[in-house]
Amino acid sequence: MEEGAEVRNKQVIFKDYIKGALKESDMYVKTDTTRKLELPEGAEGVLVKNLYLSCDPYMRLLMTKRDTGGVFSSYTPGSPLTGYGVAKVLESGNANFKKGDLVWGPKIPWEEYSIINNTESLFKIEYTDMPLSYYTGILAMPGMTAYAGFFEVCSPKKGEYIFVSAAAGAVGQLVGQFAKWMGCYVVGSAGSEEKYMTHLLITSLGCALEQVKLLKNKLGFDEAFNYKEEQDLDAALKRESTLTLTWRLIVSDRCFPEGIDIYFENVGGKMLDAVLLNMRTHGRIAVCGMVSQYNLDEPEGVRNLMHIVSRRVRIQGFAVFDYYHLYSKYLEFVLPLIREGKITYVEDIVEGLENGPAALVGLLSGRNIGKQVVVVARD
Amino acid sequence: MEEGAEVRNKQVIFKDYIKGALKESDMYVKTDTTRKLELPEGAEGVLVKNLYLSCDPYMRLLMTKRDTGGVFSSYTPGSPLTGYGVAKVLESGNANFKKGDLVWGPKIPWEEYSIINNTESLFKIEYTDMPLSYYTGILAMPGMTAYAGFFEVCSPKKGEYIFVSAAAGAVGQLVGQFAKWMGCYVVGSAGSEEKYMTHLLITSLGCALEQVKLLKNKLGFDEAFNYKEEQDLDAALKRESTLTLTWRLIVSDRCFPEGIDIYFENVGGKMLDAVLLNMRTHGRIAVCGMVSQYNLDEPEGVRNLMHIVSRRVRIQGFAVFDYYHLYSKYLEFVLPLIREGKITYVEDIVEGLENGPAALVGLLSGRNIGKQVVVVARD
């Protein structure tokens, strides 16, 4: 592409603030925007070509005009979505970046080409022997979230009982494997949302089955269950060992008959309430997110908080950006595990920016199998 | 009293497991029990004369047959209540105690004379220059709860914004004063429960007024409010400064327009929900108890937990018995403060075991002004 050329700049535009579940029609693909491929005179940012975009649950929060506590600000109707992503520098007005650099960062617009002025939020990609898409997941924000959330917030000890919800997602799959690496017992839950099962029954059941199989057979979780199949989440967590004589081929289950030491919380609501009934003394709950609540106008009430007194439980909300100072330490930890095949990292990759809206809707309804990524361009 | 004599042993008996609010009629005073004033042959416990009994909110939890997480077991219908208290050793079968020793401990039956077999739970009272009743409060479990809960669990820093609920109680009044001692800004809430206000309108309003006055005028809180007078707890917490042109003489209020760093949680439910909306980044909530929930068959749902993620809030349930190793350190800290008049400690003392049931009911409905104590005998 010639420098200074005017090129098409396809975008995914956020229509307007929403209530309830995100639908594809809440976004649209705009194909008639163009961008001149050069930085304005004196600009201190970078001009980038966007390569990979990350679909993350928190993005739903930015689609409602509400106080999210100032961490991220809500999207602007009529403008492109933004999120984590990987991009290639085409031109730089900043001494820290040069043409050809690969970067990842939190404010990549959902479009083909962007000018990013806030270069302080960008990380330069040093290890290019890894798949670039990993810099939307295991080697970027979700990986750091799993690492900091598990090792720093949960203070895990060998042999402890760990429960991870949304365990087939970008963060959950890593927390489970980090916990196994430490010698813990790990159970994960997964499952598509019920509202989708009425419309997309077969797809959703299929996804949930795939997710549960993934956790047990490929990611090394000791046990996994599809929470949408459980009438009673408390009973599911307490389950010791039963023959499940349905069409499912699972013949025994053992979750937490002795209780949970650590809960890595991604979903909130009813699951948190059931977990509170099963926490062990001095247990810890690291709250990464509460995706089951993001679509609700009024969040569900959590009733079992009293149990945190008698069991002396700690609940800690955390955000990954408090831990980015550990990023190079994390890479030292995780890169050898990836290279030696000791970590399995599963991605759910969708080709083409125009398929981004469907991918994001799928993520928010729990239909992704692994980290949800959208490819804009491969280089 | 002659050794070996058979004496009357008045008792307060727990009738049966209850639902809803405790009523005086759920207990009765039994006057026809006797006890022989000697230890059985070979007994390793102590025979004591009970002096002061402590009324504490957790006692309500023991009146329902439910899983309290194993910290204390439920009361036995037909037997005396038990609780924290101060007693004098009349006879000892244990080398650690001798006749005449004064002790405090968690399992003192509500009766005049007791045999206590589990002497390991007893603390010997070393500083007898203090009022003995203090060993149900500031120098015993509630004092240690305030000390450990505030300094160990909350990690306070000078200048931080502290909110204490049930602030006129045994623990709350001390937390507020410890926080002032540290140079923090402190607001307390107090107030009788609404259900009592219908029956006992004047008494309850009077109590609440007294409590709020106590916090501001005597205990040095920067601000205090009666939460039963607030239509909107969130607004009350955010309040900056208003003239309150009612019959109350308060003319300005300033709670937390800039948010709350530390919440010392004694009540739960709606108050916790309102506080969650007002927590500052990296805020801490030490959960000591949730007295507003103890009378409910099903606890209230708390809806604003999502805020702990965006503000990275820590919620820590704790129990005082994890901190008793700090007891002598605590006495070194608090005894000089008491002796120098730097701590004000307010007690609500009721004379006579037969008035114990009313005192306990009053405490659970928030009508106590200061630490609720029942005097069985003064020596």
Coordinates of C-alpha atoms in Angstrom, one line a residue, chain A residues 61 66-69 71 272 282 287-290 293-294 298-319 321-322, chain B residues 61 66-69 71 272 282 287-290 293-294 298-319 321-322:
Chain A
L61 CA -20.7 -2.9 29.7
R66 CA -23.9 3.9 33.0
D67 CA -21.3 4.5 35.6
T68 CA -18.8 1.7 35.2
G69 CA -16.6 3.3 37.8
V71 CA -12.3 2.2 34.2
L272 CA -21.9 -16.8 43.0
H282 CA -10.4 -18.8 54.7
V287 CA -13.8 -11.4 41.0
C288 CA -12.7 -10.9 37.4
G289 CA -16.1 -10.2 36.0
M290 CA -19.8 -11.1 36.2
Q293 CA -25.2 -9.7 34.9
Y294 CA -24.1 -7.6 32.0
E298 CA -31.2 -4.7 37.3
P299 CA -28.6 -7.1 38.6
E300 CA -29.7 -10.3 40.4
G301 CA -29.5 -10.2 44.2
V302 CA -26.9 -12.3 45.9
R303 CA -28.3 -13.8 49.1
N304 CA -25.6 -15.9 50.7
L305 CA -23.1 -13.2 51.6
M306 CA -23.5 -14.0 55.3
H307 CA -21.4 -17.1 54.7
I308 CA -18.3 -15.0 54.2
V309 CA -18.4 -14.2 57.9
S310 CA -18.6 -17.7 59.3
R311 CA -16.1 -19.0 56.8
R312 CA -13.9 -15.9 56.8
V313 CA -14.0 -15.6 53.1
R314 CA -12.2 -12.9 51.1
I315 CA -13.8 -11.5 48.0
Q316 CA -11.5 -9.4 45.9
G317 CA -12.5 -7.5 42.8
F318 CA -9.5 -6.8 40.6
A319 CA -8.6 -5.3 37.3
F321 CA -4.2 -2.9 34.7
D322 CA -3.2 -2.9 38.3
Chain B
L61 CA -28.0 -16.9 64.8
R66 CA -29.2 -23.8 60.6
D67 CA -25.7 -24.2 59.3
T68 CA -23.7 -21.3 60.7
G69 CA -20.5 -22.8 59.2
V71 CA -18.2 -21.4 64.2
L272 CA -24.2 -2.9 52.1
H282 CA -9.1 -0.2 46.2
V287 CA -17.5 -7.9 57.3
C288 CA -17.9 -8.4 61.0
G289 CA -21.6 -9.3 60.9
M290 CA -24.9 -8.6 59.1
Q293 CA -30.3 -10.3 58.1
Y294 CA -30.3 -12.4 61.3
E298 CA -34.4 -15.6 53.6
P299 CA -31.6 -13.0 53.4
E300 CA -32.0 -9.9 51.2
G301 CA -30.3 -10.0 47.9
V302 CA -27.3 -7.6 47.4
R303 CA -27.4 -6.3 43.9
N304 CA -24.4 -4.0 43.5
L305 CA -21.6 -6.5 43.8
M306 CA -20.5 -5.7 40.2
H307 CA -19.0 -2.5 41.6
I308 CA -16.3 -4.5 43.4
V309 CA -14.7 -5.2 40.0
S310 CA -14.5 -1.7 38.6
R311 CA -13.4 -0.3 41.9
R312 CA -11.2 -3.3 42.8
V313 CA -12.8 -3.6 46.2
R314 CA -11.9 -6.2 48.8
I315 CA -14.6 -7.7 51.0
Q316 CA -13.2 -9.7 53.9
G317 CA -15.3 -11.8 56.3
F318 CA -13.5 -12.3 59.5
A319 CA -13.9 -13.8 62.9
F321 CA -11.0 -16.0 67.2
D322 CA -8.5 -15.9 64.3

